XYZ file of C-alpha atoms in Angstrom:
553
model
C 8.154 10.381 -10.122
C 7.185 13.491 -7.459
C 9.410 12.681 -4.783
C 7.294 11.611 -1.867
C 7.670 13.712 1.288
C 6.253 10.703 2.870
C 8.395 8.587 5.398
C 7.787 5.830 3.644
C 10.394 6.987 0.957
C 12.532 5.389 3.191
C 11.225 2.012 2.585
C 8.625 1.849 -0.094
C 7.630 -1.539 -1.599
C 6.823 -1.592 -5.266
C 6.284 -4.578 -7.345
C 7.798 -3.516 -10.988
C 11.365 -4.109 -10.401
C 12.286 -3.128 -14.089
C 12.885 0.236 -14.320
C 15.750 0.985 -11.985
C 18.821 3.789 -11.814
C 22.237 2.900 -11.757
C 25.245 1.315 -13.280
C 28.821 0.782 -11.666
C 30.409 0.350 -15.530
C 28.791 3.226 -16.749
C 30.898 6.964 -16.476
C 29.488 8.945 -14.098
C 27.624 11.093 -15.984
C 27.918 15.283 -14.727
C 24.521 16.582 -14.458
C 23.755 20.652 -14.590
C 21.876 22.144 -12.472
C 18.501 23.128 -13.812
C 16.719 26.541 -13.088
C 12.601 25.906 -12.359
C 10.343 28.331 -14.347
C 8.608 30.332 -12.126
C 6.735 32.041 -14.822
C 5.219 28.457 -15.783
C 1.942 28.984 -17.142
C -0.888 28.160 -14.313
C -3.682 25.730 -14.815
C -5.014 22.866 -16.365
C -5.501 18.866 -15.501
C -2.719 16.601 -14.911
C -3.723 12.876 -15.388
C -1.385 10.097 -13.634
C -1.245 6.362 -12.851
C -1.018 4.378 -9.687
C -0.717 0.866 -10.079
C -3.046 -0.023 -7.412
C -5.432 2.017 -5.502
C -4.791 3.339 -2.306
C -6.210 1.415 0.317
C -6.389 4.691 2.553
C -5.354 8.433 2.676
C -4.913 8.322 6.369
C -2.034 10.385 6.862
C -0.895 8.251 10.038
C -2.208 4.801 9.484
C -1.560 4.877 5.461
C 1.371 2.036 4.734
C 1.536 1.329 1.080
C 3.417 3.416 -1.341
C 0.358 4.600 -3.503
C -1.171 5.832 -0.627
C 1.975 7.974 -0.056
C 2.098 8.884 -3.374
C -1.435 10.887 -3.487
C -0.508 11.854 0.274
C 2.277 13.925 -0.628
C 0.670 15.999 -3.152
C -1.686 17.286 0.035
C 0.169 16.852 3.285
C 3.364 18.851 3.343
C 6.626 18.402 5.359
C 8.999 21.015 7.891
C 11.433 20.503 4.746
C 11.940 18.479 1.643
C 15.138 17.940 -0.550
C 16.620 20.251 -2.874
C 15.994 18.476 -6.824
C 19.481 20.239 -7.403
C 21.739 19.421 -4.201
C 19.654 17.194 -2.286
C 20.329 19.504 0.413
C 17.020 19.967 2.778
C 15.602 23.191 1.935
C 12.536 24.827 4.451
C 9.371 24.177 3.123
C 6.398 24.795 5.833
C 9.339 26.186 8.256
C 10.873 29.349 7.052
C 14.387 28.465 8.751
C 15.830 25.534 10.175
C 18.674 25.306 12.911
C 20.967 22.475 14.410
C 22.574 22.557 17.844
C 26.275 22.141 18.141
C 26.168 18.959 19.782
C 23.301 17.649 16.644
C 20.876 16.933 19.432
C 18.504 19.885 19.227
C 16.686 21.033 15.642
C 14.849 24.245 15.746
C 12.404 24.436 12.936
C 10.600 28.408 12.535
C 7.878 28.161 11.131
C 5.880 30.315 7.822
C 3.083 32.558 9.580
C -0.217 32.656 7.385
C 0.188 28.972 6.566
C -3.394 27.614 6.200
C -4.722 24.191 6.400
C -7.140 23.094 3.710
C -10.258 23.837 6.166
C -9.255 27.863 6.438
C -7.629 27.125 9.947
C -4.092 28.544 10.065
C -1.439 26.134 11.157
C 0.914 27.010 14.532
C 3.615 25.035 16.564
C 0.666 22.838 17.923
C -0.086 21.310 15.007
C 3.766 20.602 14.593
C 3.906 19.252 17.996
C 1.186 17.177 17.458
C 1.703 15.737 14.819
C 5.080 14.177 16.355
C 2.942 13.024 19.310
C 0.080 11.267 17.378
C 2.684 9.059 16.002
C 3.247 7.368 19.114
C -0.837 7.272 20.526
C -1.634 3.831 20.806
C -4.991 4.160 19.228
C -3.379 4.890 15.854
C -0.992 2.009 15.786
C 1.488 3.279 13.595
C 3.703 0.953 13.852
C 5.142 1.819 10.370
C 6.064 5.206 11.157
C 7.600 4.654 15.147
C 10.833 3.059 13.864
C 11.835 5.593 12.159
C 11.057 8.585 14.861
C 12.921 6.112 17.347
C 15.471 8.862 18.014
C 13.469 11.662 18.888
C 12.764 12.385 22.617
C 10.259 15.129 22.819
C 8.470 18.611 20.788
C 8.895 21.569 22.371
C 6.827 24.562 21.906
C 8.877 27.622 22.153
C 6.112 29.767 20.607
C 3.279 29.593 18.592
C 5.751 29.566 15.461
C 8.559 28.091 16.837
C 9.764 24.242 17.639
C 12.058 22.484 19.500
C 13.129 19.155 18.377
C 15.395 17.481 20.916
C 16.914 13.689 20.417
C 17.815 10.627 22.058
C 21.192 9.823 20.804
C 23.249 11.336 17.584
C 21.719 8.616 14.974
C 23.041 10.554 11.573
C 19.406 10.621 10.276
C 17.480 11.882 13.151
C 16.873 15.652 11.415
C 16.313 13.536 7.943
C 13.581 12.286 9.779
C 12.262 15.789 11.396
C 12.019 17.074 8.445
C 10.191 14.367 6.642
C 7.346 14.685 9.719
C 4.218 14.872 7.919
C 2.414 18.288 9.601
C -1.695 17.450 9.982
C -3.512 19.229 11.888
C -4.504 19.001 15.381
C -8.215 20.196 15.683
C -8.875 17.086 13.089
C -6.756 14.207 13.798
C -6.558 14.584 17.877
C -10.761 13.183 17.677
C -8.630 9.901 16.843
C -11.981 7.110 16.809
C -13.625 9.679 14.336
C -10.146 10.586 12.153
C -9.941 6.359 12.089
C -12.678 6.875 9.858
C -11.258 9.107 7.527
C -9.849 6.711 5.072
C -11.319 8.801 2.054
C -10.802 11.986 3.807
C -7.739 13.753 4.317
C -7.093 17.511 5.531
C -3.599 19.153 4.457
C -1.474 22.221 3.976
C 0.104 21.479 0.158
C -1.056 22.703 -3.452
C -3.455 19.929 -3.605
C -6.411 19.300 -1.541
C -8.770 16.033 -2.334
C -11.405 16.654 -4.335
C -12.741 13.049 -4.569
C -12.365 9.662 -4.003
C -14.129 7.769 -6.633
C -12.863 3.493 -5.545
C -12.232 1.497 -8.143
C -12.108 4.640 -11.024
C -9.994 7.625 -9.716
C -9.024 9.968 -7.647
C -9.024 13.655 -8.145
C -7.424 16.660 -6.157
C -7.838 20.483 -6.756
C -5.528 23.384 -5.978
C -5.627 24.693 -2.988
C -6.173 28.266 -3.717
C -4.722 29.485 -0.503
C -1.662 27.636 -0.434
C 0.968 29.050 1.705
C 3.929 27.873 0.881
C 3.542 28.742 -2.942
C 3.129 32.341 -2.293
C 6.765 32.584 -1.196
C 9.992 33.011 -3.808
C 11.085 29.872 -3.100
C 8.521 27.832 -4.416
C 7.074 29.334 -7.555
C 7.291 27.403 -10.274
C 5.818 24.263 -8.125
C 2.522 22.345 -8.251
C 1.068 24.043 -11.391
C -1.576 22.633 -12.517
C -5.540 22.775 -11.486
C -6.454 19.320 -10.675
C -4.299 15.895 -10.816
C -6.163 12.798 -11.657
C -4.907 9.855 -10.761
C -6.341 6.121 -12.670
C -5.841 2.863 -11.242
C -3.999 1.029 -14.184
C -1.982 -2.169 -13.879
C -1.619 -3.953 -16.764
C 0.911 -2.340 -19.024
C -0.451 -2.537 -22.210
C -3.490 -0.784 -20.685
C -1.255 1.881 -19.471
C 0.287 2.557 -22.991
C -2.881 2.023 -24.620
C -4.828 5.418 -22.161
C -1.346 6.885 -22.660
C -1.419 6.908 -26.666
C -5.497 7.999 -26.141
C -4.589 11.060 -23.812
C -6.229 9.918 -20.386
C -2.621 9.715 -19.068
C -0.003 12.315 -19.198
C 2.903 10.559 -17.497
C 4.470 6.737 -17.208
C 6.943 6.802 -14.909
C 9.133 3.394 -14.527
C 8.657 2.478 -17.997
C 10.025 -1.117 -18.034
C 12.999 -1.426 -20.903
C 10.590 -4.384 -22.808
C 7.745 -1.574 -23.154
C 10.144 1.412 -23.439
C 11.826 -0.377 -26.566
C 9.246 -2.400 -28.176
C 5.779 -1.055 -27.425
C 6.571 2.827 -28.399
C 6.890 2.969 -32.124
C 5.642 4.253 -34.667
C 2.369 7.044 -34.219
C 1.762 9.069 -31.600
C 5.263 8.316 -30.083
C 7.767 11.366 -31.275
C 4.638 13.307 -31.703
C 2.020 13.284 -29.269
C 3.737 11.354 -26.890
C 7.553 11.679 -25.777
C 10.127 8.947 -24.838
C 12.615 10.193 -21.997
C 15.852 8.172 -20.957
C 17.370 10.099 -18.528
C 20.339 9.292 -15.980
C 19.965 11.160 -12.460
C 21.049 10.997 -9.072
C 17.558 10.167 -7.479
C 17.171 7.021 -4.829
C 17.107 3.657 -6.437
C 15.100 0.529 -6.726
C 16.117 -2.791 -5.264
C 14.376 -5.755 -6.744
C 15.008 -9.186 -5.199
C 13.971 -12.782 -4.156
C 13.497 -13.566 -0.792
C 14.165 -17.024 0.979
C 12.620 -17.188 4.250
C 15.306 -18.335 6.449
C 13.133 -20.008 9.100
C 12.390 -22.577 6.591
C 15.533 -25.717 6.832
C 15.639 -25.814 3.031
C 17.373 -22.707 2.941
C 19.315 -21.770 6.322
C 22.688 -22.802 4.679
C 24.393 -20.396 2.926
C 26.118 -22.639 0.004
C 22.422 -23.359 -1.125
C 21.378 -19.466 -1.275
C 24.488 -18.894 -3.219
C 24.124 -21.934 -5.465
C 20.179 -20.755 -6.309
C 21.458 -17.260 -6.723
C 23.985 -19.344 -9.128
C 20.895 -20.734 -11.102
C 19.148 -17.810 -12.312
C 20.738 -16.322 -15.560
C 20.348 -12.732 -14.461
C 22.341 -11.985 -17.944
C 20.320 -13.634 -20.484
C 17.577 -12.303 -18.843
C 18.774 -8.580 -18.533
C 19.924 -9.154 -22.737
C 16.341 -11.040 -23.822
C 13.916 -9.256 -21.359
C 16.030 -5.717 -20.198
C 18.096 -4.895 -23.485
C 20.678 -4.476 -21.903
C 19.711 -1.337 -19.923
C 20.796 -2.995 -16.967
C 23.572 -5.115 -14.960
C 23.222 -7.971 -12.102
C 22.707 -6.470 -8.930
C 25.887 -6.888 -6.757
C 24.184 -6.758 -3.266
C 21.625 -4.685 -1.116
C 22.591 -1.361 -1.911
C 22.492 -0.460 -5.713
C 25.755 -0.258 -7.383
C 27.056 2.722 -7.729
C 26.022 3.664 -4.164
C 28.802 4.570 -1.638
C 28.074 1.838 0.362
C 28.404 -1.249 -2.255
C 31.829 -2.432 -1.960
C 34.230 -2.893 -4.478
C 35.492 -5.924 -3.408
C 31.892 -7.746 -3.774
C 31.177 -9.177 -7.053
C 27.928 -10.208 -8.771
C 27.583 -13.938 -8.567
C 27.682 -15.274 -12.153
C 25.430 -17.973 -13.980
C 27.728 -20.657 -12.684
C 25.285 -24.184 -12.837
C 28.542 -26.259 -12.262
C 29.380 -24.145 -9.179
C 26.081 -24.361 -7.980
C 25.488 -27.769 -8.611
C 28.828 -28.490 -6.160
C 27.962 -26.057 -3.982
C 24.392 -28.120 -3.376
C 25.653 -31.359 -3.148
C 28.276 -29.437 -0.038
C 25.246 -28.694 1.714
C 24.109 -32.296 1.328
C 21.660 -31.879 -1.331
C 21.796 -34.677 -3.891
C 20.223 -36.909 -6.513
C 20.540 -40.209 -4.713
C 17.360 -42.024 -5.940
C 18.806 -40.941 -9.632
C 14.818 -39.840 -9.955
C 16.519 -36.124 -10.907
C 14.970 -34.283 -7.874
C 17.358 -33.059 -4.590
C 16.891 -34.360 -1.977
C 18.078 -34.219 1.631
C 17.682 -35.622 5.113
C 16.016 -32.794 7.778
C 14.806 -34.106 10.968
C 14.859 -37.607 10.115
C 13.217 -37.182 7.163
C 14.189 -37.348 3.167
C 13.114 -34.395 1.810
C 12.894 -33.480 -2.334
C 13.966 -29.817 -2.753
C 10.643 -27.887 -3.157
C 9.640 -24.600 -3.267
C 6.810 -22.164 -3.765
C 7.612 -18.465 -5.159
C 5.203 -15.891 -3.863
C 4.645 -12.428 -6.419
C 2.266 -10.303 -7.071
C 3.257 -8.666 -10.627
C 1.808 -10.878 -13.371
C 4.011 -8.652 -15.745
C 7.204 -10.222 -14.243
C 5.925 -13.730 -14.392
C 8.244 -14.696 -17.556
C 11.679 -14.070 -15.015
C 10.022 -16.191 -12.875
C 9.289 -19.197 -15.595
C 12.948 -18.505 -17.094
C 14.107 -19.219 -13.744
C 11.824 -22.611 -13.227
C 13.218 -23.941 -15.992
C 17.103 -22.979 -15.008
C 16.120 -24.973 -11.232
C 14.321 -27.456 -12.580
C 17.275 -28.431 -14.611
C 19.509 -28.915 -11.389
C 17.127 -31.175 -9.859
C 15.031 -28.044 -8.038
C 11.413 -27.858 -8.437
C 9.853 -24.351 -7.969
C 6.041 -23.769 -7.543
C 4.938 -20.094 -8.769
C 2.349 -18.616 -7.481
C 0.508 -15.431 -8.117
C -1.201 -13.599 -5.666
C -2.964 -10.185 -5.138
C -1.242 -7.251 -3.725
C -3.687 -7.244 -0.202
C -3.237 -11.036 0.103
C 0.643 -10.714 -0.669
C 1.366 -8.361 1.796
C -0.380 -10.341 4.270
C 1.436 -13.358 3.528
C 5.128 -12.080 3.373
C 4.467 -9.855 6.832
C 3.268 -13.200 8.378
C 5.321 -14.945 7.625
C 4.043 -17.777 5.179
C 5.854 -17.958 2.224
C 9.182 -20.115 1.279
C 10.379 -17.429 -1.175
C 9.076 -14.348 -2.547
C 9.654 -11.320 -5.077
C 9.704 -8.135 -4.752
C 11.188 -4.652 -4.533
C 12.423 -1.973 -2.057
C 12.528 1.284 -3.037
C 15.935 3.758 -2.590
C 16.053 5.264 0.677
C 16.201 9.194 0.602
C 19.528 10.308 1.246
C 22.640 7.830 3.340
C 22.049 4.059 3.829
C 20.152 2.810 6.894
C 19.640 -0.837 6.543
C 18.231 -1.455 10.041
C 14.913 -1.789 8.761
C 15.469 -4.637 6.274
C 18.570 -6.575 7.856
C 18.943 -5.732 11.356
C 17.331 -8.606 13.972
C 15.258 -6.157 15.547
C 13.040 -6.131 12.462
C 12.611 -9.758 12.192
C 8.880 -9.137 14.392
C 5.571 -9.049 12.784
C 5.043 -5.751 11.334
C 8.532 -5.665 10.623
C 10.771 -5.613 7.026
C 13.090 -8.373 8.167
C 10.652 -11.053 6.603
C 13.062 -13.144 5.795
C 13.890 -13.629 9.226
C 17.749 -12.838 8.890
C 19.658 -12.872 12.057
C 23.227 -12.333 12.202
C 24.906 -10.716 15.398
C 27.897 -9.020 13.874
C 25.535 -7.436 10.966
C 23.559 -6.097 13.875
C 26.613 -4.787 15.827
C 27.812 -2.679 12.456
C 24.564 -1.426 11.976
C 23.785 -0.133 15.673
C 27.696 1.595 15.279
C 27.042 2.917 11.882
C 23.502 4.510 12.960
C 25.023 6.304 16.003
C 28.549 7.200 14.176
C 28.785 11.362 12.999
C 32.022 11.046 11.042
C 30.792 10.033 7.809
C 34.004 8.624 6.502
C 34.131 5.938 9.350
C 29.767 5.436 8.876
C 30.861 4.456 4.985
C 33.538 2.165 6.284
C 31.010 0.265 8.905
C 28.525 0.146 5.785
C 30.517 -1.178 3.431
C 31.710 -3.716 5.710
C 27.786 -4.953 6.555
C 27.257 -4.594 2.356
C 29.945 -7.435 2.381
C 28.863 -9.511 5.119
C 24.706 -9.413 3.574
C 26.220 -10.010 0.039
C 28.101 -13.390 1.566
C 25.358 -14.268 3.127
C 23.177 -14.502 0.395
C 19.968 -14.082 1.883
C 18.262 -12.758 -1.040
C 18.821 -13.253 -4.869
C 19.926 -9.476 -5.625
C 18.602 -8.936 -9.333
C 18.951 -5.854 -11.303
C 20.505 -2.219 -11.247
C 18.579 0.012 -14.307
C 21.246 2.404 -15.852
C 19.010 4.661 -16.960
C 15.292 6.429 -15.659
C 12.623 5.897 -18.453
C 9.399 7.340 -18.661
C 7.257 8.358 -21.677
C 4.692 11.880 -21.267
C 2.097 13.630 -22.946
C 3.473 16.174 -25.609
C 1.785 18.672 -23.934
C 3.794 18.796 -20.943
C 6.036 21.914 -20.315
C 9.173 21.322 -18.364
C 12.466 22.884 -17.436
C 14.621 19.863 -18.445
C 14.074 16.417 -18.929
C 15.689 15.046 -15.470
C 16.378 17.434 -12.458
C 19.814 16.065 -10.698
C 18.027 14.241 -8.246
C 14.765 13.604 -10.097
C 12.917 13.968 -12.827
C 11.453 17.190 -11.422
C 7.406 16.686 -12.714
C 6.760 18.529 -9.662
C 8.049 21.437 -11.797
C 6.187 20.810 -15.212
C 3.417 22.659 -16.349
C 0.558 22.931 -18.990
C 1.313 23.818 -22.950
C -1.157 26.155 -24.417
């Protein structure tokens, strides 16, 4: 639950969709401020989970979320966001300042910071690091989206930078300060850093220790970590070494949880949270948390790919949306911890407007709504069908995933199409080879998740046209003109109030449209921890803080 100081909080894609924050029926719920303990005791070994192993620790090339993860712990950022305010509060600069017209950030940097090698870092390594972003060798076409909107690094002086920007798009110093700082005398060699995939070279509390593939990796404190010997930052990153095990399987993960070779479970889904922890060592050795913060949330989802005819019309998305029971499945699978989904931002954000509604369970609806977009029974053999190019065509589908755990929302929705005449292959695949086949392209429907983005809405990413290219997020290939229009006026608008407005109006349109089956907001954050754990509170109001927590003796 560490916050990444990654980019890729932005848009991370995870593959548990069940444990999500937010409900629009609950009360908003007033959350203290909590105080960190910087006298937390020092030391110790803090064991996590990732449920997949990092498939590099490049800091540059690195484009899946557990890579970030472990990342984030050893590469640090200008700035990272307050767990109180969500304000951005200096982390390797000392100060931070904006120009009047919000083109130009000045970033002063700590003296005495030292990278992991002994080699103190400076305003070149800053600079740099901007720069390598954009050399062609590196092809990180992940990261250049979002730096877009940044023109140049200027060196003022060896601990002083000059940021200066493009245009006024409202997230431009978000992304300054979430600029990953690496340093220069390692990563400029570029064909030899390529190689680095189990190397990495840092400034944060945690440098790597080693990368043992297929068992674990371990990291170390950084005993001259600069940033922790300031005020600000005591009470952070105290523990010895972090451990982090590749576990998938959920049972697995509560079974080394209950044993003591895991400390933390972070996403608990509600089916494990309520059924699988009772009875010994839960309420003793280990601790259930369900918390409610104000920390980015998950959006889980099915996606049609709209390049295939079967689903360009928008009365069939809605009418499949229409077939699956999101509420039996959120009472027999989710207990009721959570709501339908009401479009692409979560609920309760801002941006979700209150005139969109969740569509219902509604197999009448959706059975007229199919037969208005010329699918129909007319063989009486029970199957769709429909004329495209000439050609009768039975309504088919394969449903790409790659979380066996959420296979049973996928068979409880089989049965629900199946019933109106739709027949839906599922079909399991491996994270690598699931990747690979949503970002080219091949799929006729998929699930999966996007994480909460760090701070205001952006959706260019996911829904703008611009993004429908390989190595894109717009895999479903959705183009709509006005949707694009919004967006490029929203990114470039500084009044917030009329931003919101210009969101909320492309929340509606995307909702209409239907181009994904929007699934579940989580009301609450679960996660279960070792007893031993110390910790200032049990959520933080933007996160659950384990940054903060430290060792019991």
């Amino acid at each position: 639950m560490k916050k990444q100081l990654s980019l890729l909080i932005l848009l991370v894609i995870t593959f548990n969709f069940q444990a999500l924050n937010a409900s629009a029926v609950e009360k908003e719920v007033a959350i203290e401020k909590v105080k960190v303990n910087v006298d937390a005791p020092q030391g110790g070994s803090l064991y996590l989970n990732l449920d997949a192993e990092p498939a590099t620790l490049h800091p540059i090339m690195h484009s899946d979320a557990y890579s970030g993860i472990v990342i984030s712990y050893i590469v640090e950022t200008l700035a990272r966001r307050d767990l109180n305010t969500n304000e951005w509060v200096p982390l390797l600069a000392e100060k931070f300042e904006k120009s009047k017209d919000g083109k130009v950030f000045t970033f002063y940097l700590r003296k005495g910071i030292k990278f992991h090698d002994g080699k103190e870092m400076t305003a070149e390594d800053v600079k740099f690091s901007f720069d390598a972003i954009f050399e062609p060798e590196y092809e990180a076409f992940n990261l250049r989206p979002y730096f877009e909107g940044i023109q140049k690094v200027e060196i003022v002086d060896p601990y002083t930078v000059k940021f200066y920007t493009k245009d006024t798009y409202f997230k431009n110093f978000d992304i300054v300060c979430l600029l990953h700082i690496i340093p220069k005398h390692i990563y400029s060699d570029v064909k030899k850093s390529k190689k680095m995939t189990r190397e990495i070279i840092g400034t944060g509390a945690y440098k790597l220790a080693s990368f043992d593939r297929g068992n674990q990796i371990t990291l170390e404190k950084f005993k001259d970590w600069g940033v922790g010997k300031t005020a600000e930052w005591k009470g952070f990153s105290n523990f010895d070494k972090i451990h982090f095990r590749f576990i998938r399987e959920e049972t697995v993960k509560i079974e080394r949880l209950k044993k003591g070779d895991l400390d933390l479970l972070d996403n608990v889904p509600p089916e494990t949270f309520v059924t699988k922890t009772e009875g010994e060592p839960f309420g003793t050795k280990v601790l259930k948390k369900k918390v409610q913060n104000k920390s980015p949330q998950r959006q889980p989802f099915i996606g049609w790919n709209l390049r295939r005819d079967m689903f360009k019309d928008k009365k069939t998305r809605k009418a499949l949306a229409m077939l699956l029971n999101r509420e039996e499945m959120i009472k027999k699978f989710l207990f009721d911890l959570s709501e339908p989904a009401r479009g692409p931002a979560y609920n309760r954000s801002i941006y979700a407007s209150e005139k969109v509604k969740a569509l219902p369970f509604d197999p009448k609806k959706a059975k007229q709504l199919l037969a208005d977009a010329g699918w129909k029974d007319t063989d009486k053999t029970g199957m769709l069908k429909k004329t495209i190019d000439g050609q009768k065509t039975e309504f088919k589908f394969t449903l790409l995933y790659a979380n066996k755990e959420n296979e049973k929302y996928w068979t409880f929705y089989k049965e629900d199409l199946k019933k109106a005449g739709i027949e839906m292959e599922l079909k399991f695949l491996e994270f690598n080879a699931f990747l690979k086949s949503v970002d080219e392209g091949g799929f006729d429907a998929f699930a999966m998740t996007w994480s909460g983005a760090d701070g205001p809405w952006d959706p260019k990413q996911i829904w703008h046209s611009s993004s429908a290219v390989p190595g894109g997020s717009n895999f479903i290939h959705y183009l709509n003109p006005v949707v694009d229009k919004l967006i490029d006026q929203a990114r470039m608008e500084v009044k917030e109030n009329i931003r919101t407005q210009k969101l909320k109006k492309v929340f509606e349109i995307i909702a209409d449209d239907a181009p994904y089956v929007f699934l579940f907001n989580q009301k609450y954050t679960l996660y279960l921890h070792s007893a031993k754990m110390g910790m200032s509170a049990d959520t933080f109001p933007y996160g659950v803080g384990d940054e903060t927590w430290w060792l019991l003796k």
